[in-house]
XYZ file of C-alpha atoms in Angstrom:
330
model
C -2.045 0.428 28.033
C 1.702 0.007 27.662
C 3.782 2.405 25.587
C 3.758 1.169 21.964
C 6.954 -0.371 20.629
C 6.032 0.568 17.064
C 4.160 3.434 15.488
C 2.925 1.224 12.644
C 3.143 -2.493 11.919
C 2.008 -3.573 8.465
C 1.043 -6.809 6.760
C 1.414 -6.909 3.002
C 2.897 -8.464 -0.093
C 6.679 -8.839 0.013
C 7.439 -7.939 -3.591
C 10.411 -6.822 -5.643
C 9.408 -4.313 -8.323
C 10.982 -4.707 -11.756
C 10.475 -1.420 -13.613
C 11.164 -0.397 -17.187
C 10.073 2.478 -19.442
C 8.159 1.611 -22.606
C 5.919 3.191 -25.229
C 2.178 2.706 -25.688
C 2.760 0.418 -28.657
C 4.301 -2.235 -26.412
C 1.388 -1.931 -23.972
C -0.995 -2.660 -26.847
C 1.130 -5.484 -28.284
C 1.227 -7.248 -24.913
C -2.482 -6.683 -24.282
C -1.840 -4.965 -20.964
C -4.359 -3.063 -18.848
C -2.728 0.343 -19.043
C -2.588 2.128 -15.696
C -4.001 -0.847 -13.814
C -2.754 -3.826 -11.852
C -3.175 -7.370 -13.157
C -2.300 -10.616 -11.405
C -0.240 -12.945 -13.579
C 0.959 -16.537 -13.351
C 4.512 -17.791 -13.746
C 4.269 -18.239 -17.538
C 2.866 -14.753 -18.115
C 5.412 -13.222 -15.732
C 8.247 -14.780 -17.735
C 6.706 -13.601 -21.014
C 6.413 -10.010 -19.791
C 9.893 -9.984 -18.289
C 11.352 -11.125 -21.615
C 9.526 -8.267 -23.369
C 10.834 -5.568 -21.021
C 13.653 -3.245 -21.905
C 16.469 -2.466 -19.448
C 14.918 -2.618 -16.000
C 15.556 -1.571 -12.413
C 14.869 -3.873 -9.468
C 13.552 -2.086 -6.402
C 12.003 -3.707 -3.345
C 8.335 -2.836 -3.262
C 4.930 -4.019 -2.174
C 2.267 -1.482 -1.232
C 2.403 -1.763 2.563
C 6.194 -2.113 2.576
C 6.445 1.100 0.522
C 4.253 2.869 3.065
C 6.469 1.695 5.918
C 9.600 2.794 4.056
C 8.128 6.293 3.813
C 7.126 6.273 7.473
C 10.565 5.109 8.549
C 12.214 7.817 6.455
C 10.165 10.388 8.360
C 11.279 8.965 11.691
C 8.559 6.461 12.622
C 9.298 3.089 14.226
C 7.902 0.347 11.996
C 7.705 -3.409 11.506
C 6.609 -5.518 8.534
C 5.046 -8.964 8.261
C 5.199 -10.596 4.822
C 6.355 -13.759 3.091
C 9.391 -14.177 0.881
C 11.033 -17.349 -0.431
C 14.549 -18.572 0.233
C 15.917 -17.167 -3.013
C 17.863 -14.203 -4.355
C 14.927 -11.817 -4.590
C 13.880 -12.813 -1.079
C 17.321 -11.803 0.151
C 17.084 -8.533 -1.790
C 13.748 -7.724 -0.200
C 14.927 -8.521 3.325
C 18.122 -6.510 2.884
C 16.304 -3.485 1.521
C 13.638 -3.367 4.228
C 16.178 -3.777 7.014
C 18.352 -1.093 5.403
C 15.631 1.522 5.877
C 15.248 0.683 9.558
C 12.169 -1.560 9.488
C 11.955 -4.700 11.615
C 11.209 -7.762 9.466
C 11.431 -11.191 11.067
C 9.061 -13.386 9.048
C 10.987 -16.600 8.225
C 11.654 -17.146 4.504
C 9.731 -20.014 2.893
C 11.595 -22.932 1.352
C 10.814 -24.264 -2.138
C 8.471 -22.958 -4.806
C 6.924 -20.580 -5.569
C 9.675 -17.966 -5.660
C 9.555 -14.502 -4.111
C 6.878 -12.251 -5.584
C 7.706 -9.680 -8.200
C 5.773 -6.881 -9.918
C 6.638 -6.143 -13.546
C 5.945 -2.451 -14.088
C 5.811 -0.829 -17.527
C 6.057 2.983 -17.338
C 4.765 4.897 -20.371
C 5.816 8.457 -21.343
C 2.658 9.871 -19.697
C 3.987 8.514 -16.348
C 1.276 5.879 -16.072
C 2.462 2.633 -14.526
C 1.026 -0.646 -15.734
C 1.625 -3.279 -13.078
C 1.655 -7.036 -13.594
C 2.041 -8.857 -10.332
C 3.232 -12.403 -9.756
C 2.368 -13.000 -6.110
C 4.570 -16.062 -5.663
C 5.534 -16.805 -2.068
C 3.636 -13.804 -0.692
C 0.366 -15.717 -1.170
C 1.455 -18.249 1.438
C 1.782 -16.066 4.522
C 0.447 -18.327 7.294
C -1.499 -17.245 10.356
C 1.407 -18.679 12.364
C 3.567 -15.825 11.036
C 1.454 -13.267 12.872
C 3.515 -11.835 15.715
C 0.772 -11.073 18.218
C 3.141 -9.398 20.678
C 4.423 -7.018 17.985
C 0.898 -6.241 16.739
C -0.304 -5.600 20.265
C 2.659 -3.277 20.726
C 1.972 -1.042 17.702
C -0.177 2.075 17.652
C -1.581 1.155 14.242
C -1.937 -2.117 12.348
C -1.879 -1.306 8.618
C -3.320 -3.845 6.183
C -2.888 -4.013 2.422
C -6.016 -4.834 0.413
C -3.971 -6.533 -2.300
C -3.086 -9.313 0.149
C -6.746 -10.082 0.888
C -7.030 -12.079 -2.324
C -5.195 -15.315 -1.373
C -6.888 -17.438 1.287
C -3.935 -18.049 3.617
C -2.854 -14.426 4.168
C -6.509 -13.382 4.386
C -6.866 -15.668 7.402
C -3.638 -14.247 8.805
C -4.933 -10.685 8.487
C -8.223 -11.577 10.178
C -6.214 -12.949 13.085
C -4.125 -9.783 13.146
C -7.243 -7.618 13.287
C -8.531 -9.613 16.267
C -5.166 -9.215 17.995
C -5.023 -5.463 17.411
C -8.599 -4.914 18.569
C -8.031 -6.995 21.698
C -4.997 -4.827 22.493
C -6.960 -1.612 21.954
C -4.928 -0.608 18.899
C -6.123 1.060 15.704
C -6.595 -0.832 12.436
C -5.912 0.952 9.159
C -6.857 -0.582 5.823
C -6.011 0.453 2.266
C -8.392 -0.735 -0.451
C -5.473 -0.975 -2.936
C -7.361 -1.320 -6.238
C -10.865 -1.473 -7.678
C -10.256 -5.025 -8.923
C -9.677 -6.143 -5.316
C -12.998 -4.568 -4.347
C -14.731 -6.371 -7.215
C -13.573 -9.655 -5.696
C -13.777 -8.926 -1.979
C -15.962 -5.849 -1.581
C -18.474 -7.748 0.541
C -15.705 -8.687 2.987
C -14.499 -5.094 3.174
C -18.003 -3.723 3.682
C -18.546 -6.256 6.467
C -15.315 -5.235 8.210
C -16.450 -1.612 8.025
C -19.994 -2.351 9.201
C -18.653 -4.341 12.154
C -16.521 -1.379 13.221
C -13.221 -3.204 12.695
C -11.596 -0.486 10.549
C -10.483 2.736 12.230
C -8.699 4.365 9.280
C -9.699 3.655 5.683
C -7.587 4.727 2.706
C -9.093 4.847 -0.804
C -8.759 6.737 -4.036
C -11.820 8.161 -5.791
C -12.166 5.128 -8.083
C -12.018 2.701 -5.157
C -14.479 4.827 -3.204
C -17.010 4.508 -6.024
C -16.399 0.767 -6.336
C -16.874 0.182 -2.613
C -19.951 2.350 -2.113
C -21.633 1.998 -5.512
C -21.841 5.808 -5.638
C -20.479 7.470 -8.773
C -20.722 10.939 -7.226
C -17.684 11.640 -5.050
C -19.595 13.450 -2.304
C -22.217 10.701 -2.166
C -19.412 8.179 -1.736
C -17.948 10.180 1.140
C -21.390 10.437 2.750
C -21.894 6.671 2.495
C -18.781 5.960 4.584
C -18.100 8.959 6.797
C -20.239 7.682 9.684
C -18.926 4.124 9.432
C -15.188 4.656 9.917
C -13.568 6.993 12.437
C -11.121 8.314 9.827
C -11.723 8.234 6.061
C -8.964 9.386 3.699
C -9.654 9.642 -0.045
C -7.144 10.759 -2.665
C -8.198 12.306 -5.987
C -4.974 12.338 -8.066
C -4.364 15.869 -9.320
C -7.418 17.137 -7.392
C -5.769 16.537 -4.042
C -7.260 14.649 -1.116
C -10.036 14.719 1.452
C -10.183 13.375 4.994
C -13.200 13.199 7.281
C -13.236 12.264 10.937
C -16.400 12.630 12.960
C -17.780 16.040 12.126
C -14.479 17.368 10.822
C -13.496 17.550 7.164
C -10.188 18.652 5.676
C -9.038 19.031 2.069
C -5.673 19.720 0.461
C -4.562 20.352 -3.083
C -2.022 18.157 -4.811
C 1.556 19.372 -4.413
C 2.953 20.737 -7.690
C 5.611 18.511 -9.226
C 6.758 17.087 -12.535
C 5.193 13.646 -12.838
C 7.663 10.962 -13.947
C 6.140 7.767 -12.561
C 2.973 7.393 -10.467
C 4.080 4.105 -8.890
C 3.662 4.269 -5.126
C 1.786 7.578 -4.990
C -1.001 6.160 -2.827
C 1.468 4.213 -0.690
C 3.484 7.301 0.163
C 0.368 9.401 0.680
C -0.675 6.879 3.319
C 2.810 7.109 4.861
C 2.606 10.869 5.229
C -0.905 10.806 6.627
C -0.155 8.010 9.103
C 2.948 9.797 10.346
C 0.838 12.832 11.148
C -1.899 10.683 12.663
C 0.306 8.719 15.067
C 1.888 11.983 16.168
C -1.469 13.571 16.942
C -1.423 16.131 14.151
C -4.626 17.732 12.788
C -6.327 16.219 9.740
C -5.224 18.969 7.355
C -1.561 18.786 8.384
C -1.617 14.988 8.074
C -3.088 15.356 4.582
C -0.365 17.864 3.686
C 2.251 15.335 4.745
C 0.601 12.784 2.491
C 0.507 15.160 -0.458
C 4.174 16.124 -0.003
C 5.313 12.511 0.217
C 3.232 11.512 -2.823
C 4.624 14.407 -4.869
C 8.191 13.356 -4.057
C 7.592 9.761 -5.090
C 5.987 10.561 -8.449
C 8.862 12.874 -9.395
C 11.141 9.879 -10.107
C 11.037 6.192 -10.945
C 10.243 3.767 -8.170
C 8.173 3.718 -5.000
C 10.965 4.413 -2.507
C 11.841 8.045 -1.782
C 15.054 9.544 -3.135
C 14.830 12.794 -1.174
C 15.255 13.062 2.603
C 11.577 12.936 3.567
C 12.126 14.206 7.102
C 14.003 17.253 5.780
C 11.429 17.774 3.037
C 8.595 17.784 5.565
C 10.453 20.279 7.746
C 11.030 22.515 4.740
C 7.434 22.371 3.504
C 5.604 22.367 6.826
C 7.968 24.355 9.039
Protein backbone atom coordinates (compact mmCIF):
# COMPACT_ATOMS: atom_id res chain seq x y z
CA UNK A 1 0.00 0.00 0.00
CA UNK A 2 1.34 3.42 -0.94
CA UNK A 3 2.04 6.07 1.67
CA UNK A 4 -1.19 8.03 2.27
CA UNK A 5 -1.37 11.56 0.91
CA UNK A 6 -3.92 12.56 3.54
CA UNK A 7 -4.55 11.55 7.12
CA UNK A 8 -8.29 12.15 6.76
CA UNK A 9 -10.54 13.01 3.84
CA UNK A 10 -14.12 13.92 4.71
CA UNK A 11 -17.42 14.24 2.89
CA UNK A 12 -20.00 16.51 4.45
CA UNK A 13 -22.28 19.50 4.23
CA UNK A 14 -20.55 22.70 3.11
CA UNK A 15 -22.33 25.14 5.39
CA UNK A 16 -21.82 28.65 6.70
CA UNK A 17 -23.00 28.99 10.31
CA UNK A 18 -24.90 32.14 11.23
CA UNK A 19 -24.86 32.41 15.03
CA UNK A 20 -26.60 34.77 17.41
CA UNK A 21 -27.33 34.79 21.16
CA UNK A 22 -30.97 34.87 22.24
CA UNK A 23 -33.17 34.20 25.26
CA UNK A 24 -35.55 31.29 25.80
CA UNK A 25 -38.54 33.51 25.07
CA UNK A 26 -37.49 33.86 21.43
CA UNK A 27 -36.99 30.10 21.16
CA UNK A 28 -40.58 29.62 22.32
CA UNK A 29 -41.99 32.39 20.11
CA UNK A 30 -40.38 30.87 17.02
CA UNK A 31 -41.45 27.34 17.96
CA UNK A 32 -37.89 26.03 17.79
CA UNK A 33 -36.65 22.63 18.97
CA UNK A 34 -34.31 23.85 21.68
CA UNK A 35 -30.95 22.10 21.66
CA UNK A 36 -31.75 20.15 18.51
CA UNK A 37 -31.20 20.43 14.78
CA UNK A 38 -34.10 21.03 12.39
CA UNK A 39 -34.02 21.12 8.60
CA UNK A 40 -35.74 24.18 7.18
CA UNK A 41 -36.77 25.37 3.72
CA UNK A 42 -35.95 28.70 2.11
CA UNK A 43 -39.02 30.49 3.51
CA UNK A 44 -38.40 29.32 7.07
CA UNK A 45 -34.68 30.13 6.80
CA UNK A 46 -35.52 33.71 5.80
CA UNK A 47 -38.05 34.01 8.63
CA UNK A 48 -35.54 32.84 11.24
CA UNK A 49 -32.75 35.02 9.88
CA UNK A 50 -35.01 38.08 10.13
CA UNK A 51 -35.74 37.21 13.77
CA UNK A 52 -32.08 36.89 14.77
CA UNK A 53 -30.20 39.57 16.62
CA UNK A 54 -26.68 40.63 15.60
CA UNK A 55 -25.02 37.53 14.20
CA UNK A 56 -21.61 36.13 13.33
CA UNK A 57 -20.95 34.20 10.12
CA UNK A 58 -18.50 31.34 10.52
CA UNK A 59 -17.85 28.57 8.02
CA UNK A 60 -19.14 25.33 9.47
CA UNK A 61 -20.59 21.96 8.63
CA UNK A 62 -19.95 19.01 10.93
CA UNK A 63 -17.29 17.18 8.91
CA UNK A 64 -15.61 20.42 7.85
CA UNK A 65 -15.38 21.45 11.52
CA UNK A 66 -13.74 18.12 12.32
CA UNK A 67 -11.18 18.62 9.55
CA UNK A 68 -10.46 22.17 10.73
CA UNK A 69 -9.62 20.76 14.17
CA UNK A 70 -7.48 18.02 12.67
CA UNK A 71 -5.61 20.48 10.48
CA UNK A 72 -4.98 22.75 13.46
CA UNK A 73 -3.33 19.82 15.22
CA UNK A 74 -1.09 19.15 12.23
CA UNK A 75 -2.98 16.55 10.18
CA UNK A 76 -3.13 16.61 6.38
CA UNK A 77 -6.77 16.79 5.31
CA UNK A 78 -9.08 17.18 2.32
CA UNK A 79 -12.80 17.95 2.08
CA UNK A 80 -15.46 17.04 -0.47
CA UNK A 81 -18.67 19.08 -0.33
CA UNK A 82 -20.92 21.21 -2.50
CA UNK A 83 -21.25 24.97 -2.46
CA UNK A 84 -22.97 27.30 -4.93
CA UNK A 85 -21.39 30.05 -6.99
CA UNK A 86 -22.37 32.79 -4.56
CA UNK A 87 -20.92 34.91 -1.77
CA UNK A 88 -21.34 32.34 0.99
CA UNK A 89 -19.81 29.71 -1.27
CA UNK A 90 -16.75 31.92 -1.65
CA UNK A 91 -16.65 32.46 2.12
CA UNK A 92 -16.72 28.74 2.75
CA UNK A 93 -14.00 27.97 0.21
CA UNK A 94 -11.78 30.76 1.51
CA UNK A 95 -12.14 29.68 5.12
CA UNK A 96 -11.43 26.00 4.51
CA UNK A 97 -8.39 26.75 2.37
CA UNK A 98 -7.17 29.23 5.00
CA UNK A 99 -6.85 26.46 7.59
CA UNK A 100 -4.80 24.29 5.25
CA UNK A 101 -7.45 21.88 3.96
CA UNK A 102 -7.58 20.84 0.30
CA UNK A 103 -11.00 21.56 -1.21
CA UNK A 104 -11.44 21.19 -4.96
CA UNK A 105 -15.13 20.39 -5.46
CA UNK A 106 -16.38 22.71 -8.25
CA UNK A 107 -19.01 25.26 -7.14
CA UNK A 108 -22.52 24.68 -8.50
CA UNK A 109 -24.17 27.30 -10.69
CA UNK A 110 -27.72 28.55 -10.08
CA UNK A 111 -30.14 27.84 -7.26
CA UNK A 112 -30.26 26.73 -4.54
CA UNK A 113 -27.70 28.91 -2.79
CA UNK A 114 -24.93 27.73 -0.48
CA UNK A 115 -26.18 26.04 2.68
CA UNK A 116 -26.39 27.90 5.94
CA UNK A 117 -27.18 26.92 9.54
CA UNK A 118 -29.01 29.49 11.67
CA UNK A 119 -27.91 28.89 15.26
CA UNK A 120 -29.66 30.43 18.27
CA UNK A 121 -27.51 30.24 21.43
CA UNK A 122 -29.38 30.56 24.74
CA UNK A 123 -27.81 31.68 28.05
CA UNK A 124 -27.46 28.03 29.15
CA UNK A 125 -25.07 27.53 26.18
CA UNK A 126 -27.49 25.28 24.31
CA UNK A 127 -27.40 25.75 20.55
CA UNK A 128 -30.59 25.41 18.56
CA UNK A 129 -29.69 24.75 14.94
CA UNK A 130 -31.91 25.34 11.92
CA UNK A 131 -30.27 24.12 8.77
CA UNK A 132 -31.03 25.11 5.20
CA UNK A 133 -29.12 22.53 3.18
CA UNK A 134 -29.24 24.42 -0.12
CA UNK A 135 -26.55 23.43 -2.61
CA UNK A 136 -24.99 20.86 -0.26
CA UNK A 137 -27.87 18.48 -1.04
CA UNK A 138 -26.71 18.25 -4.65
CA UNK A 139 -23.25 16.76 -4.24
CA UNK A 140 -23.02 14.36 -7.21
CA UNK A 141 -21.22 11.03 -7.29
CA UNK A 142 -19.07 12.58 -10.03
CA UNK A 143 -17.57 14.88 -7.38
CA UNK A 144 -16.01 11.92 -5.59
CA UNK A 145 -12.25 12.09 -6.07
CA UNK A 146 -11.40 8.40 -6.01
CA UNK A 147 -7.65 9.00 -6.16
CA UNK A 148 -7.79 11.31 -3.12
CA UNK A 149 -10.01 8.89 -1.17
CA UNK A 150 -7.74 5.99 -2.00
CA UNK A 151 -4.82 8.09 -0.79
CA UNK A 152 -6.23 8.90 2.67
CA UNK A 153 -5.76 6.85 5.82
CA UNK A 154 -9.36 7.49 6.87
CA UNK A 155 -12.51 8.43 4.98
CA UNK A 156 -14.77 10.35 7.38
CA UNK A 157 -18.49 10.59 6.59
CA UNK A 158 -21.07 12.92 8.09
CA UNK A 159 -24.44 11.37 8.92
CA UNK A 160 -26.25 14.65 8.29
CA UNK A 161 -25.43 14.35 4.58
CA UNK A 162 -27.05 10.91 4.31
CA UNK A 163 -30.49 12.50 4.11
CA UNK A 164 -30.52 13.82 0.51
CA UNK A 165 -30.47 11.17 -2.21
CA UNK A 166 -27.66 12.52 -4.40
CA UNK A 167 -24.95 12.87 -1.73
CA UNK A 168 -26.05 9.56 -0.20
CA UNK A 169 -25.18 7.87 -3.49
CA UNK A 170 -21.89 9.78 -3.55
CA UNK A 171 -20.99 8.56 -0.06
CA UNK A 172 -21.81 4.95 -0.96
CA UNK A 173 -19.42 5.26 -3.88
CA UNK A 174 -16.79 6.76 -1.58
CA UNK A 175 -17.13 3.86 0.85
CA UNK A 176 -16.60 1.38 -1.99
CA UNK A 177 -13.52 3.31 -3.11
CA UNK A 178 -12.02 3.44 0.38
CA UNK A 179 -12.65 -0.25 1.03
CA UNK A 180 -11.14 -1.22 -2.32
CA UNK A 181 -8.03 0.78 -1.41
CA UNK A 182 -7.78 -0.87 2.01
CA UNK A 183 -8.50 2.37 3.88
CA UNK A 184 -10.55 2.88 7.03
CA UNK A 185 -14.08 4.32 6.98
CA UNK A 186 -15.22 6.46 9.89
CA UNK A 187 -18.85 7.51 10.29
CA UNK A 188 -20.49 9.99 12.65
CA UNK A 189 -24.19 9.47 13.34
CA UNK A 190 -24.69 13.26 13.69
CA UNK A 191 -28.15 13.40 15.29
CA UNK A 192 -30.97 11.17 16.52
CA UNK A 193 -33.33 12.62 13.89
CA UNK A 194 -31.00 11.33 11.15
CA UNK A 195 -31.13 7.87 12.74
CA UNK A 196 -34.93 8.03 12.84
CA UNK A 197 -34.90 8.49 9.07
CA UNK A 198 -31.96 6.33 8.03
CA UNK A 199 -31.21 4.02 10.95
CA UNK A 200 -31.84 0.93 8.83
CA UNK A 201 -29.20 2.09 6.34
CA UNK A 202 -26.70 2.74 9.13
CA UNK A 203 -27.35 -0.62 10.78
CA UNK A 204 -26.86 -2.33 7.42
CA UNK A 205 -23.53 -0.56 6.86
CA UNK A 206 -22.42 -1.72 10.30
CA UNK A 207 -23.66 -5.29 9.83
CA UNK A 208 -21.87 -5.52 6.49
CA UNK A 209 -18.60 -4.49 8.13
CA UNK A 210 -18.28 -1.27 6.14
CA UNK A 211 -17.69 1.02 9.15
CA UNK A 212 -14.35 0.84 10.94
CA UNK A 213 -14.80 3.76 13.35
CA UNK A 214 -18.23 4.83 14.59
CA UNK A 215 -18.82 8.09 16.46
CA UNK A 216 -22.02 8.62 18.48
CA UNK A 217 -23.26 10.43 21.53
CA UNK A 218 -25.30 8.62 24.18
CA UNK A 219 -28.63 9.76 22.68
CA UNK A 220 -27.64 8.56 19.20
CA UNK A 221 -26.38 5.28 20.64
CA UNK A 222 -29.80 4.61 22.16
CA UNK A 223 -31.58 5.59 18.95
CA UNK A 224 -29.41 3.30 16.83
CA UNK A 225 -29.47 0.25 19.09
CA UNK A 226 -32.91 0.61 20.68
CA UNK A 227 -31.22 0.20 24.08
CA UNK A 228 -32.00 2.85 26.68
CA UNK A 229 -29.29 1.57 29.02
CA UNK A 230 -25.90 2.97 28.02
CA UNK A 231 -23.95 -0.22 28.71
CA UNK A 232 -26.48 -2.31 26.79
CA UNK A 233 -26.06 0.06 23.85
CA UNK A 234 -22.28 -0.35 23.97
CA UNK A 235 -22.67 -4.13 24.14
CA UNK A 236 -24.96 -4.13 21.10
CA UNK A 237 -22.29 -2.51 18.90
CA UNK A 238 -18.88 -3.32 20.35
CA UNK A 239 -18.47 -6.54 18.34
CA UNK A 240 -19.77 -5.01 15.12
CA UNK A 241 -17.35 -2.12 14.61
CA UNK A 242 -13.59 -2.23 15.15
CA UNK A 243 -13.63 1.10 17.00
CA UNK A 244 -16.68 2.55 18.78
CA UNK A 245 -16.47 6.03 20.31
CA UNK A 246 -19.38 7.37 22.39
CA UNK A 247 -19.50 10.78 24.06
CA UNK A 248 -21.64 11.48 27.14
CA UNK A 249 -21.56 15.30 27.47
CA UNK A 250 -20.42 16.19 30.98
CA UNK A 251 -19.88 12.49 31.81
CA UNK A 252 -16.96 12.21 29.42
CA UNK A 253 -16.51 9.57 26.74
CA UNK A 254 -15.97 5.87 26.17
CA UNK A 255 -14.16 4.01 23.41
CA UNK A 256 -14.06 0.27 22.81
CA UNK A 257 -11.90 -1.59 20.33
CA UNK A 258 -11.80 -5.36 20.35
CA UNK A 259 -11.38 -6.37 23.96
CA UNK A 260 -10.06 -2.99 25.05
CA UNK A 261 -12.13 -0.27 26.69
CA UNK A 262 -11.06 3.24 27.67
CA UNK A 263 -12.91 6.06 29.42
CA UNK A 264 -12.10 9.70 30.09
CA UNK A 265 -13.80 12.43 32.04
CA UNK A 266 -14.90 15.67 30.42
CA UNK A 267 -12.27 18.41 30.58
CA UNK A 268 -13.28 21.19 32.99
CA UNK A 269 -14.20 24.43 31.23
CA UNK A 270 -16.73 27.23 31.29
CA UNK A 271 -19.41 26.33 28.76
CA UNK A 272 -20.34 29.22 26.46
CA UNK A 273 -21.66 27.45 23.36
CA UNK A 274 -21.88 23.70 22.71
CA UNK A 275 -21.83 24.08 18.92
CA UNK A 276 -19.24 21.76 17.41
CA UNK A 277 -18.41 19.83 20.59
CA UNK A 278 -18.91 16.45 18.93
CA UNK A 279 -17.13 17.60 15.77
CA UNK A 280 -14.01 18.63 17.64
CA UNK A 281 -14.11 15.54 19.85
CA UNK A 282 -13.96 13.48 16.66
CA UNK A 283 -11.04 15.63 15.45
CA UNK A 284 -9.02 14.97 18.58
CA UNK A 285 -9.75 11.26 18.59
CA UNK A 286 -8.98 10.83 14.88
CA UNK A 287 -5.69 12.69 15.23
CA UNK A 288 -4.64 10.24 17.92
CA UNK A 289 -5.94 7.29 15.91
CA UNK A 290 -4.11 8.08 12.66
CA UNK A 291 -0.93 8.59 14.66
CA UNK A 292 -1.22 5.21 16.35
CA UNK A 293 -1.94 6.50 19.84
CA UNK A 294 -3.68 4.35 22.49
CA UNK A 295 -7.46 4.60 22.93
CA UNK A 296 -7.28 6.56 26.18
CA UNK A 297 -4.85 9.16 24.82
CA UNK A 298 -6.98 9.57 21.68
CA UNK A 299 -10.03 10.11 23.90
CA UNK A 300 -8.11 12.69 25.94
CA UNK A 301 -7.33 14.57 22.74
CA UNK A 302 -11.02 14.53 21.90
CA UNK A 303 -12.02 15.80 25.33
CA UNK A 304 -9.43 18.61 25.22
CA UNK A 305 -10.51 19.75 21.76
CA UNK A 306 -14.20 19.63 22.71
CA UNK A 307 -13.57 21.65 25.88
CA UNK A 308 -11.77 24.35 23.88
CA UNK A 309 -14.59 24.66 21.36
CA UNK A 310 -17.39 24.97 23.92
CA UNK A 311 -15.53 27.73 25.78
CA UNK A 312 -16.42 30.27 23.06
CA UNK A 313 -18.90 30.91 20.28
CA UNK A 314 -18.48 28.98 17.06
CA UNK A 315 -17.23 25.58 15.98
CA UNK A 316 -13.73 26.61 14.87
CA UNK A 317 -10.99 26.69 17.51
CA UNK A 318 -9.66 30.01 18.79
CA UNK A 319 -6.75 28.55 20.74
CA UNK A 320 -3.69 26.93 19.16
CA UNK A 321 -4.84 23.30 19.34
CA UNK A 322 -1.40 21.84 18.71
CA UNK A 323 0.07 23.88 21.58
CA UNK A 324 -2.90 23.07 23.80
CA UNK A 325 -2.45 19.35 23.21
CA UNK A 326 1.26 19.60 24.00
CA UNK A 327 0.48 21.48 27.20
CA UNK A 328 -2.23 19.07 28.36
CA UNK A 329 -0.73 15.79 27.20
CA UNK A 330 3.00 16.49 27.43
